[in-house]
Amino acid sequence: MSNSRLAIISLSIVLIVSLFGAFYFFRRADLGAKTPLTFWGVYDDAESFSSAIAGFQKLYPNISVNYVKKDETTYESDLLNALALDEAPDIIMIHNSWLPKYANKLASAPDTAVSIKTLRDSFPGVVEQDFTASGKIFALPLNLDTLALFYNKKLFNSQNIAFPPATWDEFSDDSAKLKKINQAGKIERAGAAFGGSADSINRESDILSLLMLQSGAAMVKDDFSEASFFHSGENGQYPGQNALNFYVSFANPKSSNYTWNDNLHYSIDAFSEGSAAMMINYSHKINEVKTKNPFLDFGVAPVPQLKGADIQVNYPDYWGAAVLSKSKNTSASWTFTSYLSLNLDAANSYFQTTKRPPALRSLISSCQNDPDIGSFCSQSLSARSWPKIDNNKIDIIFSDMIKSILSGKLSSSDALRQAEDNVTLLMKQL
């Protein structure tokens, strides 16, 4: 064999070995590479997700998840800035009222991650109402809170009130028994922190939304063209106005319901210190009340309903995990999001860590007897909401409406009409 042929054979062997070596090297590198996901949240610490993320990465070792807790006061501005700079995370948390303004920034779930049928089978009906559009799923919940009644047991016992009110008629009666107003007309103890604007009542717009929905008001038209809570119902009544009149009557000195005004201590403080016998709020305020007054003997009961109502209506507040369309890893992001929300072990670990009322149907029944959050758990299946577009701006609109009535500036009908027009204007800005 000639030297030239030996050289060619040797070179060929070297090339083949090199190619196999390179293939093996890059193959190993590819197997070792992980798809990185960044997940932004607001109220949860990293500990809330540590167990779920660990369980997920055992099933999907090629996907890594980094959770970042953001400041709630700058969350939306941080998110919009990150989107503008193409530095946004893969997964974000959105409030249950935000879908109208964020849908065009989100990637809908593929059927391989979660289907509409699975959503309906797994969560209360309000989740489909809040997190789907045109048959597509845009977010999945991790918890589902609802408004409930906080009541001072000591004060109830002192007035021989054996049970918390189940209806709004009972709520009015109990408030009248519990309130203390001196001869000068000064409120010494409120029967309930109820009837004021956002200046004095925490979550006043949610409470008013609850009353309107219970009364049968259609908050927006079906085609989402405009707000409609001032429109008349099928019977010619104005359920939105009736609900508003009931609410503000508790802050009207001329009403027999009078028990509150905006000059009193903020509702959470008033309830915590015992100067208000009742308060309507969410489960995450339980710890705040306990921190403010560790010795307060209080209970939590289902929120009152209309007397004789065939169907209960409750009002929710919750967040869901959503995938941004700008993510370079939308498929992996939805794989994690569906695991976090739908996997029983993951959902249970989140529940056990946060003690927030769960969204997963299979966990709801397990917490209905909990002394703190049982009422919230039992109400989630009958929760209803409406697309607020921007909950902060709605809070301002509703608060201004209440102030204009209490100050005598506008009648309830004129104030409600003005608020409806302002919400419609907000909707048209989308």
XYZ file of C-alpha atoms in Angstrom:
430
model
C 0.000 0.000 0.000
C 1.413 3.366 -0.997
C 2.201 6.075 1.480
C -0.425 8.330 -0.123
C -3.180 5.766 0.405
C -2.098 5.250 4.022
C -2.256 8.988 4.546
C -5.760 9.185 3.081
C -6.975 6.291 5.250
C -5.416 7.806 8.366
C -6.986 11.180 7.635
C -10.366 9.544 7.084
C -10.156 7.741 10.419
C -9.247 10.969 12.189
C -12.194 12.780 10.577
C -14.636 10.008 11.491
C -13.423 9.893 15.085
C -13.616 13.694 15.273
C -17.159 13.750 13.915
C -18.322 11.086 16.371
C -16.591 12.929 19.179
C -18.220 16.216 18.246
C -21.639 14.562 17.947
C -21.203 12.899 21.340
C -20.057 16.176 22.916
C -22.934 18.258 21.563
C -25.437 15.501 22.263
C -24.301 15.400 25.869
C -24.465 19.186 26.065
C -27.991 19.137 24.620
C -29.115 16.507 27.129
C -27.656 18.525 29.965
C -29.159 21.856 28.874
C -32.255 23.099 30.694
C -35.080 25.273 29.461
C -35.106 28.188 31.920
C -38.461 29.668 32.955
C -38.952 32.853 34.958
C -42.143 33.161 36.985
C -43.308 36.473 38.486
C -45.717 36.610 41.415
C -46.947 39.260 43.827
C -48.077 38.076 47.251
C -46.352 34.705 47.548
C -42.869 34.051 48.872
C -40.629 31.546 47.096
C -41.426 29.041 49.853
C -45.028 28.895 48.622
C -43.865 27.223 45.410
C -40.694 25.403 46.486
C -42.356 22.011 46.950
C -44.357 22.278 43.704
C -41.302 23.362 41.705
C -39.235 20.502 43.166
C -41.939 18.004 42.231
C -42.220 19.451 38.738
C -38.479 19.284 38.106
C -38.421 15.608 39.055
C -40.882 14.991 36.226
C -39.270 17.504 33.860
C -35.552 17.657 34.703
C -34.873 19.578 31.479
C -36.961 22.575 32.678
C -35.817 24.931 35.436
C -38.137 27.423 37.142
C -37.039 30.624 38.865
C -39.720 32.350 40.943
C -39.449 36.106 41.554
C -41.672 37.928 44.044
C -42.484 41.439 42.846
C -43.616 44.513 44.762
C -47.406 44.742 44.467
C -47.292 48.549 44.186
C -45.060 48.477 41.087
C -45.980 45.076 39.658
C -47.929 46.239 36.616
C -45.529 49.047 35.734
C -42.577 46.655 36.113
C -44.323 44.180 33.846
C -45.138 46.737 31.150
C -41.568 48.050 31.230
C -40.183 44.527 30.951
C -42.460 43.806 27.987
C -41.310 46.983 26.240
C -37.655 46.002 26.741
C -38.207 42.344 25.767
C -37.092 41.360 29.252
C -40.422 40.030 30.481
C -40.758 36.744 32.387
C -42.323 33.638 30.895
C -45.110 33.274 33.449
C -46.960 35.965 35.385
C -49.768 36.166 37.900
C -52.854 38.108 36.802
C -55.839 39.196 38.868
C -59.146 37.564 38.002
C -60.430 40.908 36.642
C -57.471 41.593 34.335
C -58.090 39.371 31.302
C -59.737 42.097 29.151
C -56.622 44.273 29.326
C -54.004 41.495 29.182
C -55.457 38.959 26.738
C -53.487 40.398 23.803
C -50.262 39.900 25.754
C -50.911 36.281 26.712
C -50.436 32.916 25.030
C -53.528 30.730 25.323
C -53.167 27.214 26.664
C -52.688 24.360 24.183
C -55.090 21.446 24.589
C -52.122 19.291 25.562
C -51.758 21.432 28.710
C -55.421 21.900 29.654
C -58.761 21.741 27.837
C -61.995 23.610 28.509
C -63.540 20.349 29.752
C -60.698 19.837 32.219
C -61.068 23.440 33.384
C -64.799 22.956 34.008
C -64.268 19.656 35.789
C -61.442 20.979 37.964
C -62.487 24.467 39.096
C -65.576 26.471 40.128
C -67.508 27.973 37.226
C -66.269 31.512 37.873
C -62.798 30.494 36.643
C -64.110 29.886 33.126
C -65.930 33.214 33.326
C -62.774 35.097 34.339
C -59.916 33.314 32.582
C -61.283 32.234 29.191
C -62.245 34.108 26.034
C -63.475 32.796 22.675
C -63.085 29.227 23.903
C -59.422 29.714 24.844
C -57.850 29.446 28.298
C -55.501 32.257 29.307
C -54.817 31.599 32.994
C -55.244 28.993 35.721
C -55.959 29.791 39.397
C -53.966 28.712 42.425
C -56.512 29.843 45.022
C -60.010 31.304 45.092
C -60.988 33.717 47.847
C -64.483 35.148 48.443
C -66.011 37.868 50.584
C -67.282 36.630 53.945
C -68.658 38.088 57.172
C -66.277 38.811 60.056
C -68.161 39.214 63.352
C -67.218 40.003 66.945
C -68.373 37.056 69.069
C -68.169 38.946 72.369
C -70.387 41.750 71.089
C -72.844 39.282 69.545
C -73.091 37.426 72.856
C -73.601 40.679 74.766
C -76.671 41.426 72.625
C -77.972 37.835 72.821
C -77.451 37.292 69.093
C -76.944 33.540 68.844
C -75.915 33.273 65.201
C -74.323 35.532 62.590
C -76.790 36.949 60.036
C -77.548 34.743 57.046
C -79.545 37.364 55.123
C -79.168 41.097 54.582
C -82.405 41.677 56.511
C -80.830 39.920 59.493
C -77.635 41.899 58.909
C -79.602 45.162 59.206
C -81.403 43.963 62.347
C -78.200 42.776 64.017
C -76.362 45.963 63.112
C -79.120 48.005 64.767
C -78.828 45.936 67.960
C -75.039 46.186 68.040
C -74.513 49.873 67.274
C -74.078 52.576 69.885
C -74.888 56.190 69.015
C -74.827 58.805 71.772
C -77.288 61.649 72.292
C -75.082 63.986 70.266
C -75.419 61.620 67.304
C -71.820 60.424 67.513
C -71.199 56.782 66.629
C -69.479 55.146 69.600
C -69.685 51.653 68.151
C -70.665 50.715 64.622
C -72.951 47.771 64.112
C -70.981 47.129 60.924
C -68.167 48.709 58.945
C -70.445 49.144 55.967
C -71.784 51.897 53.714
C -68.780 54.170 53.309
C -66.427 55.003 50.465
C -62.927 53.635 49.928
C -61.716 56.257 52.412
C -63.073 54.151 55.261
C -64.124 50.755 53.871
C -61.603 48.226 52.638
C -62.804 46.581 49.385
C -65.906 48.760 49.214
C -66.252 48.311 45.427
C -66.190 44.518 45.810
C -68.864 44.661 48.505
C -71.027 46.836 46.275
C -70.402 44.527 43.301
C -71.530 41.604 45.464
C -74.765 43.385 46.379
C -75.457 44.323 42.762
C -74.856 40.797 41.471
C -76.994 39.303 44.245
C -79.758 41.746 43.292
C -79.618 40.600 39.669
C -77.811 43.535 38.072
C -76.029 42.852 34.782
C -72.750 44.680 35.328
C -71.805 44.807 31.632
C -73.620 43.883 28.435
C -73.049 40.411 27.036
C -71.160 41.786 24.037
C -68.900 43.779 26.392
C -69.856 46.994 24.591
C -70.757 48.985 27.700
C -71.480 48.883 31.418
C -75.095 48.185 32.323
C -75.466 48.145 36.110
C -77.865 51.125 35.986
C -80.120 49.383 33.443
C -83.518 48.101 34.529
C -84.192 44.405 34.921
C -86.880 42.294 33.279
C -89.405 43.310 35.957
C -88.812 47.026 35.404
C -86.863 47.338 38.651
C -83.353 48.761 38.906
C -81.418 46.123 40.846
C -78.138 48.027 40.697
C -79.716 51.121 42.202
C -81.550 49.087 44.842
C -78.248 47.532 45.911
C -76.531 50.916 46.015
C -79.339 52.466 48.073
C -79.135 49.620 50.584
C -75.369 49.990 50.908
C -75.243 53.771 51.430
C -78.189 53.674 53.866
C -75.746 52.452 56.520
C -73.849 55.750 56.202
C -76.940 57.961 55.946
C -77.785 59.686 59.264
C -81.452 59.890 58.213
C -81.729 56.113 57.720
C -82.656 53.600 60.410
C -79.667 51.584 59.165
C -77.240 54.398 60.031
C -74.147 53.003 61.729
C -71.132 54.290 59.797
C -69.452 57.323 58.244
C -66.174 58.054 56.507
C -64.783 59.859 59.563
C -64.543 56.629 61.554
C -61.441 54.480 61.745
C -60.629 52.428 58.659
C -62.827 49.320 58.541
C -60.097 46.768 59.333
C -58.820 48.881 62.230
C -62.331 49.515 63.533
C -63.181 45.821 63.521
C -59.846 44.820 65.041
C -60.176 47.280 67.936
C -63.806 46.324 68.592
C -65.382 49.610 67.506
C -67.209 47.847 64.653
C -69.074 44.611 65.325
C -69.065 43.301 61.743
C -66.989 43.618 58.596
C -67.123 42.113 55.091
C -63.740 41.012 53.771
C -61.527 38.247 52.357
C -59.686 35.416 54.077
C -56.268 37.027 53.721
C -57.392 39.683 56.219
C -57.754 37.111 59.008
C -54.067 37.221 59.901
C -54.054 41.014 59.721
C -56.905 41.191 62.238
C -55.151 38.680 64.509
C -51.922 40.668 64.303
C -53.668 43.942 65.136
C -55.512 42.373 68.078
C -54.397 38.871 69.151
C -57.081 38.795 71.859
C -60.080 39.619 69.672
C -62.671 36.846 69.815
C -64.114 36.864 66.314
C -65.629 34.430 63.878
C -66.085 34.204 60.133
C -69.395 33.231 58.527
C -70.720 33.056 54.963
C -71.582 36.459 53.539
C -75.305 37.332 53.840
C -77.615 36.580 50.923
C -80.932 38.072 49.800
C -83.888 36.702 51.743
C -85.640 33.972 49.774
C -82.935 33.770 47.108
C -82.971 30.420 45.312
C -79.327 30.651 44.279
C -76.455 31.915 46.381
C -74.172 34.527 44.841
C -70.717 35.144 46.273
C -67.953 37.462 45.140
C -64.393 36.281 44.442
C -60.913 37.718 44.516
C -58.052 35.593 43.219
C -55.045 35.397 40.925
C -54.062 32.990 38.179
C -50.850 31.963 36.466
C -50.637 33.009 32.804
C -48.043 32.647 30.046
C -46.844 35.712 28.163
C -46.929 35.453 24.376
C -43.433 36.979 24.260
C -42.018 33.980 26.101
C -39.548 31.955 24.041
C -40.755 28.840 25.835
C -44.554 28.985 25.773
C -44.966 25.209 25.592
C -42.729 24.547 28.600
C -44.349 27.464 30.432
C -47.821 26.006 29.986
C -46.541 22.583 31.038
C -45.424 24.114 34.333
C -48.520 26.312 34.744
C -50.917 23.400 34.291
C -48.870 21.262 36.694
C -48.852 24.012 39.323
C -52.615 24.495 39.164
C -53.981 21.041 38.307
C -51.594 18.585 39.959
C -53.133 17.598 43.294
C -49.818 17.366 45.153
C -48.644 20.732 43.819
C -51.950 22.442 44.588
C -52.088 20.905 48.055
C -48.527 21.961 48.898
C -49.404 25.532 47.902
C -52.572 25.390 50.022
C -50.785 23.957 53.065
C -48.081 26.626 52.843
C -50.294 29.662 52.199
C -53.584 28.563 53.821
C -55.438 30.393 51.077
C -58.771 28.860 50.007
C -57.964 26.419 47.193
C -59.321 26.672 43.674
C -59.122 22.969 42.826
C -62.485 21.255 43.358
C -60.805 18.180 44.818
C -59.362 20.328 47.616
C -62.364 22.573 48.279
C -64.352 19.946 50.187
C -61.370 19.195 52.431
C -61.256 22.722 53.875
C -64.963 23.485 54.344
C -64.799 22.655 58.063
C -61.677 24.706 58.724
C -62.456 27.198 61.554
C -60.736 30.070 59.747
C -61.292 29.526 56.035
C -64.175 27.050 55.938
C -66.732 29.712 54.993
C -64.539 30.974 52.174
C -64.058 27.438 50.835
C -67.784 26.673 50.871
C -68.600 29.869 48.952
C -66.201 29.421 46.022
C -68.513 27.144 44.037
C -71.198 29.863 43.914
C -68.847 32.760 43.166
C -69.624 35.210 40.369
C -67.646 38.188 39.135
C -67.552 40.713 36.315
C -64.757 41.916 33.998
C -63.616 45.050 35.793
C -60.906 45.856 33.217
C -58.885 47.785 35.801
C -59.859 47.031 39.383
C -57.969 50.044 40.779
C -59.823 52.467 38.499
C -63.146 50.770 39.244
C -62.441 51.255 42.956
C -62.028 54.989 42.344
C -65.183 55.231 40.201
C -67.314 53.388 42.770
C -65.821 55.314 45.687
C -66.514 58.650 43.972
C -70.075 57.483 43.323
C -70.609 56.720 47.010
C -69.072 60.028 48.109
C -71.283 62.023 45.746
C -74.383 60.421 47.276
C -73.319 60.734 50.918
C -72.343 64.376 50.407
C -75.719 65.140 48.825
C -74.066 66.247 45.608
C -75.948 63.691 43.480
C -78.970 61.453 43.832
C -78.298 57.728 43.773
C -79.721 57.450 40.251
C -77.560 60.278 38.900
C -74.466 58.987 40.693
C -75.043 55.468 39.388
C -75.590 56.711 35.836
C -72.375 58.729 36.013
C -70.435 55.724 37.335
C -71.866 53.533 34.572
C -70.753 56.069 31.947
C -67.252 56.188 33.453
C -66.938 52.400 33.410
C -68.126 52.314 29.781
C -65.475 54.908 28.924
C -62.881 52.719 30.628
C -64.037 49.716 28.585
C -63.714 51.633 25.325
C -60.091 52.483 26.120
C -59.099 48.836 25.693
